[in-house]
Amino acid sequence: MINFFISASTFVAIQTILALGLNLQYGLAGLLNLAYIFFVAMGAYVFSVVTLPHANPPDTSYVLGLHQPFLVGLVSAAVVVGILGFLIGAVALRNLRADYFAIVTLTIAAGAVQIISQFTPLFGGTEGIFNIPQPLGGVFQGQSYDVFFLAMCVVIGAVVFVIVELLRKSPFGLALRAVRDDQDAAAAMGRNVYRLKIKAFTAGCSVAGLGGALLASFVTAFSPAGWSLSETLLILVCVFVGGAANNYGAMLGTFLVIGLLGQVPTLIPLTSRNPDLVADSRYILIGLLIIVFLRWRSRGIIPERNVRQSDVEVTS
Amino acid sequence: MSETMKAKTNGDVGAPVFVVDGLRRHFGGVPAVDGVSLSLRSGEVLGLIGPNGSGKSTAISIISGFIKADEGSVVLDGRDITNRRSDQVARSGLVRTFQIPRVWGELTALEHLLISGVAVAEESLRTALIRRRHLRELERATARRAAEVLDYLNLGSLADTRAGSLSGGQKRLLEFGRLMMLKPKVILLDEPFAGVNPTMVQQLQKVIDQLRSEGVAILLVEHNLQALTESVDRVAVLALGRLIAEGDIETVRQIPEVVTAYLGERKRK
Amino acid sequence: MSTLTDAIGYGLVSAILIALSASAFSLQYSVSGVPNFAHGDLLTIGAYGALVAQRMGLNLAAGAAIGGISGGIFGWLMYRVVLRTFVRRGARLVFTVAVTAGIALILENSIGLIFGNSNVNLVVANQVARHIGPFLWTNTQLVILIGGAVLLGALYFILLRTDFGRAIRAISDNPDLARASGVRVERTVQMTWLMCGALAALAGVALAMSEPNFGIYLGSDFLLVTFAAAIIGGIGKVNGAVIGALIIGVVTEVSGSYLSAGFKQVCAITILVIVLLVRPNGLLNIQRAGAEA
C-alpha cells in the first residue's frame, strides 16, 4: 500500500511537470499542441540514449549510448527537445491560425510515431528501450530509493514551477496572454506574434523533454506504445480541469485527474482485474471531462490570475 | 519616450510626418484601393470618409501592415515602412485601432495598459528570469502611468474587470487608453465612434484632442461625414478605392461627386 | 509488370480513400469552422457498422450502406449535440478543437468497450489481381476505385448542381451573407455534417476492406494522411483535398515500393513540411479581402 502511494505520487509529480509545460503553451500562449506527448517521448529517448551505454544489437538497438551521468541526461533532454520544439514550431507556426497549428502538430507527431517505430536503429523501434538508468542506485536501496526518487521529482517540479510562475508574471507572460486572446490586436500593438509563440512553444517543449526524461528514468522502459494522442489529451485535461494559464490550477488538475481518477481505480479489486475495461472507461471519462469543462466551466477550478490594481498599488 | 514627444512638438510643423503615396491593392482583379495618396503633419487630424465598401478599411489594413500592397509606398518620419509586418509598423510608431474594438478578453483593463506601457524589448525570457529588480522598477513606473490613464478615461473603477465583459464603448475607450500608453507618432482610427453612445463619443473626442495636442498625427476613418465636423482639420473622400476629393470639410461637402457618392449610399440602404 | 505502374496503381487506390476522407473533413470544416479531430472515428464507425452487418449475415454492399448510415448519424449527432453550442457561442477555436478530440476519445473507447480492443476483419471475396491498362489491381481495389470515384462524382454533383450544394458553398464563402440572402444556414450545416459523416464512414468501410484486419484506431491512424492531404490543398477546400490526396496517395505508395514501407510516412511528412514552408496556407489558397465595412 505504501509502495503504491509512493509510486503513484512520483507519477503525479512527473505528470505535474508535464502539465506545467503544456500550460505554458496552451494556457499562456493559446497553443493547442496535440503533439505534446511526442516531445515528452523525445525527452525520454534523448535521456535514455545519453545515459545508457552503447547498444548491444541484436538484443538492444538505439543510437549514441553515451553512458553519461543522470544530470547530463536530464539537461540534454531539456535542451535537445527545446531545439526540436523550436524547429517544429518554426514550421508549424508558419500559419498562425490555432486550428492549423493543432492539425499540423498532430500530423507531425503521428508521423513521428510511425518513423520511430519503423526505424529500429534509432530508438529501438516498436520494442523501445529498456533498462533506462536511475540516479544514485548505489546509495539508496528498496523503499528508501523510491522515496528518494519521489523527493527528487518533487524538487525538480518545484524548480520548474518557480520558473513557469516567473514567466507567467513577467511582461513576456502578459504579452503571451494578449497574443492568445487576440493576436491581431497584439500585432497592432507591436508584438511579434510569431516570435512570442515560438518562444513559448520552445520553452514548453523543453519542460516536456525534462518531464519525459524523468518519466523514462522512473519507469525504466519506453516504447512508442506509450504515447498516443490520448496521452496528450490526458495532460491537457489536467490543465482544463485545474484552470488554464494558472500554474496552481495545473497542479490541482493533475492531482485530481491523474492522482484520483488515474491511480485510485487500480486499487479497487473489481476494476483492477479488468484492465481493458478500466482503461477504456477512464478515457471515455476524460473525453467527457474535456467537453463538460469547456462547455460549463472553461476557466477551470482555479481561474486565470489577473494582475489587479492592489498588486501594483503605487504609494506616492 | 519623452524624447520622442519633444521631437514631435518641437519638430518642423510644416513637414509631413506621414506620407502615403499611390497605394494600390486588387483582390482577384477588383481594385479595393486604387491609387490612394495621403499626407499628415504632426498634430493634424485628417478625416478619411467614404461610403461602405469604398476601401477605407482596406487602406488602413494596408498601411498598418495587415494586408500587402500591390503598389505604392508608406513613409513614416522619413522611413519607408511599406509592406512591413504589422508588428514592425506598430513598433516604428504607427498604430491602428479596429472597426470592432479588439481587446484581450481574459485580460483586465489594467493589464491592457500595462502591456501597452512596456517596451516590447522587455518581454524577454531574460527580463522574466534574471533582471528581477529592473523588472520591479519598470512595473512600478508603468503601473503609475496606467493608473493615471485609467482615471483620465474614467475607467478607474473598472481596472480589475476583464475586458471581455466591458461594453462596446468601454472597450473603445480601453483601446484609446492603449494608444495613450504607447504614444505613437501616427494613429489610424477605424470608425472609432460607430455604435458608441454620445457621452462616450465626447470622451473619445477628448482623448483625440489630447493626443493631437501632444503632436500625434491622426487619420480618422468614418463613413458618416457629419460625425467628423468637430474633430478634423481636413477630410479626404474615398469612393470605389479612389480619392475623389480632399480639403476642409465645408469645401468638400459642396463637391458634387461627394454628394453623389453619398446619395448612392443612401439609396442602397 | 513494372514496379512503378503497380505502385502508381496502388497509389490511386489510396488516393481515392484519402480524397473521400479529406474532402468530407474539409467540407465539414468549411461550413462550420470546426476542424473535426473525431473525423477519424467516423471512418472507424463506418468500418464497425459494416462489420456488424456482416456478422448479421448481410453482404458487404448492405454492410457499406449500414456503415455509411451510422457514420452519417454520428456525424450529425456530434455537431447537433456537442459542437453546435460551441460554434454558436463563438468559442475559441482551441476549445472546439479540444472538444472534438474529447469526442474522439469517447468514441474510440466506447467502440473498444463494445467490440473489444483486439483486431477484427471484414470478410472480402477472394482476391484476384488483374491488369487493367498498365495497372495491377485486385477485385477489392477495383471496387474501391470505382465506388470511390462514383462517390466523389456524386459529391461534386451535389456541390455544383443542387440547391443544397449552392447553400454549402455560400455558407463556406461567407456565413453572414448567406444568412442574409435567405440560405437556411443551420439546416444546411446539419445536413453537411450528416452527409460528410456518411462519406467518411464509407471511406472507412473501403479502408477496412483494403486492410487485412483493423482495430479501434483504424480511422484515427488514417487522420495523418487525411490531414496531410487537407493541409496541402488548403484546409476547407474540396478541390484542394482531392489534389492533396492524389499527391499524398501516389507519392507515398511509389516511395514505399522503392524504398521501404516505413518511408511512406516520412514522405507524407516531408511533403507536408515543404508545402508549409513554401505555401503555409496550402496550395489552393488565395488571400481574400479583409472584413470590409
PDB file of N, CA and C in Angstrom, chain A residues 102-138:
ATOM      1  N   ALA A 102      -2.862  23.075 -34.456  1.00  0.00           N
ATOM      2  CA  ALA A 102      -3.245  21.804 -33.840  1.00  0.00           C
ATOM      3  C   ALA A 102      -3.137  20.665 -34.852  1.00  0.00           C
ATOM      4  N   ILE A 103      -3.622  20.914 -36.058  1.00  0.00           N
ATOM      5  CA  ILE A 103      -3.609  19.865 -37.078  1.00  0.00           C
ATOM      6  C   ILE A 103      -2.187  19.511 -37.475  1.00  0.00           C
ATOM      7  N   VAL A 104      -1.375  20.536 -37.678  1.00  0.00           N
ATOM      8  CA  VAL A 104      -0.006  20.273 -38.120  1.00  0.00           C
ATOM      9  C   VAL A 104       0.776  19.538 -37.027  1.00  0.00           C
ATOM     10  N   THR A 105       0.645  19.977 -35.785  1.00  0.00           N
ATOM     11  CA  THR A 105       1.394  19.286 -34.731  1.00  0.00           C
ATOM     12  C   THR A 105       0.939  17.838 -34.626  1.00  0.00           C
ATOM     13  N   LEU A 106      -0.376  17.620 -34.693  1.00  0.00           N
ATOM     14  CA  LEU A 106      -0.858  16.240 -34.592  1.00  0.00           C
ATOM     15  C   LEU A 106      -0.297  15.394 -35.725  1.00  0.00           C
ATOM     16  N   THR A 107      -0.288  15.956 -36.931  1.00  0.00           N
ATOM     17  CA  THR A 107       0.201  15.212 -38.081  1.00  0.00           C
ATOM     18  C   THR A 107       1.679  14.874 -37.926  1.00  0.00           C
ATOM     19  N   ILE A 108       2.437  15.863 -37.483  1.00  0.00           N
ATOM     20  CA  ILE A 108       3.871  15.627 -37.305  1.00  0.00           C
ATOM     21  C   ILE A 108       4.098  14.559 -36.235  1.00  0.00           C
ATOM     22  N   ALA A 109       3.353  14.637 -35.141  1.00  0.00           N
ATOM     23  CA  ALA A 109       3.527  13.658 -34.082  1.00  0.00           C
ATOM     24  C   ALA A 109       3.165  12.253 -34.549  1.00  0.00           C
ATOM     25  N   ALA A 110       2.027  12.172 -35.272  1.00  0.00           N
ATOM     26  CA  ALA A 110       1.598  10.856 -35.746  1.00  0.00           C
ATOM     27  C   ALA A 110       2.629  10.271 -36.708  1.00  0.00           C
ATOM     28  N   GLY A 111       3.190  11.137 -37.555  1.00  0.00           N
ATOM     29  CA  GLY A 111       4.229  10.671 -38.471  1.00  0.00           C
ATOM     30  C   GLY A 111       5.453  10.211 -37.711  1.00  0.00           C
ATOM     31  N   ALA A 112       5.788  10.960 -36.669  1.00  0.00           N
ATOM     32  CA  ALA A 112       6.985  10.623 -35.904  1.00  0.00           C
ATOM     33  C   ALA A 112       6.845   9.270 -35.222  1.00  0.00           C
ATOM     34  N   VAL A 113       5.642   8.961 -34.711  1.00  0.00           N
ATOM     35  CA  VAL A 113       5.427   7.645 -34.100  1.00  0.00           C
ATOM     36  C   VAL A 113       5.762   6.551 -35.104  1.00  0.00           C
ATOM     37  N   GLN A 114       5.227   6.727 -36.322  1.00  0.00           N
ATOM     38  CA  GLN A 114       5.466   5.725 -37.364  1.00  0.00           C
ATOM     39  C   GLN A 114       6.953   5.595 -37.657  1.00  0.00           C
ATOM     40  N   ILE A 115       7.601   6.749 -37.812  1.00  0.00           N
ATOM     41  CA  ILE A 115       9.007   6.737 -38.179  1.00  0.00           C
ATOM     42  C   ILE A 115       9.824   6.045 -37.102  1.00  0.00           C
ATOM     43  N   ILE A 116       9.584   6.410 -35.839  1.00  0.00           N
ATOM     44  CA  ILE A 116      10.387   5.822 -34.769  1.00  0.00           C
ATOM     45  C   ILE A 116      10.088   4.337 -34.616  1.00  0.00           C
ATOM     46  N   SER A 117       8.829   3.951 -34.863  1.00  0.00           N
ATOM     47  CA  SER A 117       8.507   2.527 -34.789  1.00  0.00           C
ATOM     48  C   SER A 117       9.201   1.750 -35.900  1.00  0.00           C
ATOM     49  N   GLN A 118       9.283   2.340 -37.077  1.00  0.00           N
ATOM     50  CA  GLN A 118       9.837   1.624 -38.229  1.00  0.00           C
ATOM     51  C   GLN A 118      11.359   1.515 -38.174  1.00  0.00           C
ATOM     52  N   PHE A 119      11.999   2.585 -37.720  1.00  0.00           N
ATOM     53  CA  PHE A 119      13.451   2.595 -37.780  1.00  0.00           C
ATOM     54  C   PHE A 119      14.047   2.158 -36.451  1.00  0.00           C
ATOM     55  N   THR A 120      14.192   0.848 -36.329  1.00  0.00           N
ATOM     56  CA  THR A 120      14.664   0.253 -35.094  1.00  0.00           C
ATOM     57  C   THR A 120      16.000   0.821 -34.613  1.00  0.00           C
ATOM     58  N   PRO A 121      16.968   1.075 -35.516  1.00  0.00           N
ATOM     59  CA  PRO A 121      18.281   1.545 -35.027  1.00  0.00           C
ATOM     60  C   PRO A 121      18.206   2.871 -34.283  1.00  0.00           C
ATOM     61  N   LEU A 122      17.112   3.633 -34.491  1.00  0.00           N
ATOM     62  CA  LEU A 122      17.026   4.951 -33.872  1.00  0.00           C
ATOM     63  C   LEU A 122      16.794   4.829 -32.367  1.00  0.00           C
ATOM     64  N   PHE A 123      15.618   4.360 -31.995  1.00  0.00           N
ATOM     65  CA  PHE A 123      15.294   4.225 -30.567  1.00  0.00           C
ATOM     66  C   PHE A 123      14.669   2.872 -30.263  1.00  0.00           C
ATOM     67  N   GLY A 124      15.140   1.837 -30.933  1.00  0.00           N
ATOM     68  CA  GLY A 124      14.641   0.501 -30.627  1.00  0.00           C
ATOM     69  C   GLY A 124      13.296   0.157 -31.242  1.00  0.00           C
ATOM     70  N   GLY A 125      12.810   0.951 -32.180  1.00  0.00           N
ATOM     71  CA  GLY A 125      11.575   0.618 -32.892  1.00  0.00           C
ATOM     72  C   GLY A 125      10.399   0.418 -31.968  1.00  0.00           C
ATOM     73  N   THR A 126       9.516  -0.546 -32.333  1.00  0.00           N
ATOM     74  CA  THR A 126       8.328  -0.782 -31.515  1.00  0.00           C
ATOM     75  C   THR A 126       8.684  -1.387 -30.160  1.00  0.00           C
ATOM     76  N   GLU A 127       9.796  -2.101 -30.117  1.00  0.00           N
ATOM     77  CA  GLU A 127      10.210  -2.711 -28.856  1.00  0.00           C
ATOM     78  C   GLU A 127      10.574  -1.650 -27.817  1.00  0.00           C
ATOM     79  N   GLY A 128      11.153  -0.575 -28.298  1.00  0.00           N
ATOM     80  CA  GLY A 128      11.531   0.502 -27.394  1.00  0.00           C
ATOM     81  C   GLY A 128      12.875   0.277 -26.731  1.00  0.00           C
ATOM     82  N   ILE A 129      13.082   0.976 -25.640  1.00  0.00           N
ATOM     83  CA  ILE A 129      14.363   0.937 -24.932  1.00  0.00           C
ATOM     84  C   ILE A 129      14.122   0.446 -23.507  1.00  0.00           C
ATOM     85  N   PHE A 130      15.020  -0.409 -23.016  1.00  0.00           N
ATOM     86  CA  PHE A 130      14.851  -0.959 -21.661  1.00  0.00           C
ATOM     87  C   PHE A 130      16.017  -0.550 -20.761  1.00  0.00           C
ATOM     88  N   ASN A 131      15.874  -0.942 -19.500  1.00  0.00           N
ATOM     89  CA  ASN A 131      16.953  -0.738 -18.524  1.00  0.00           C
ATOM     90  C   ASN A 131      17.460   0.696 -18.499  1.00  0.00           C
ATOM     91  N   ILE A 132      16.553   1.621 -18.612  1.00  0.00           N
ATOM     92  CA  ILE A 132      16.951   3.027 -18.577  1.00  0.00           C
ATOM     93  C   ILE A 132      17.448   3.340 -17.161  1.00  0.00           C
ATOM     94  N   PRO A 133      18.616   3.998 -17.074  1.00  0.00           N
ATOM     95  CA  PRO A 133      19.245   4.149 -15.753  1.00  0.00           C
ATOM     96  C   PRO A 133      18.454   5.048 -14.809  1.00  0.00           C
ATOM     97  N   GLN A 134      18.638   4.749 -13.508  1.00  0.00           N
ATOM     98  CA  GLN A 134      18.097   5.614 -12.470  1.00  0.00           C
ATOM     99  C   GLN A 134      19.276   6.172 -11.678  1.00  0.00           C
ATOM    100  N   PRO A 135      19.141   7.381 -11.160  1.00  0.00           N
ATOM    101  CA  PRO A 135      20.291   8.007 -10.496  1.00  0.00           C
ATOM    102  C   PRO A 135      20.525   7.433  -9.103  1.00  0.00           C
ATOM    103  N   LEU A 136      21.767   7.433  -8.681  1.00  0.00           N
ATOM    104  CA  LEU A 136      22.174   7.099  -7.314  1.00  0.00           C
ATOM    105  C   LEU A 136      21.627   5.763  -6.834  1.00  0.00           C
ATOM    106  N   GLY A 137      21.602   4.783  -7.734  1.00  0.00           N
ATOM    107  CA  GLY A 137      21.098   3.459  -7.366  1.00  0.00           C
ATOM    108  C   GLY A 137      21.952   2.823  -6.266  1.00  0.00           C
ATOM    109  N   GLY A 138      23.217   3.198  -6.180  1.00  0.00           N
ATOM    110  CA  GLY A 138      24.097   2.593  -5.190  1.00  0.00           C
ATOM    111  C   GLY A 138      23.875   3.138  -3.786  1.00  0.00           C
TER     112      GLY A 138
END
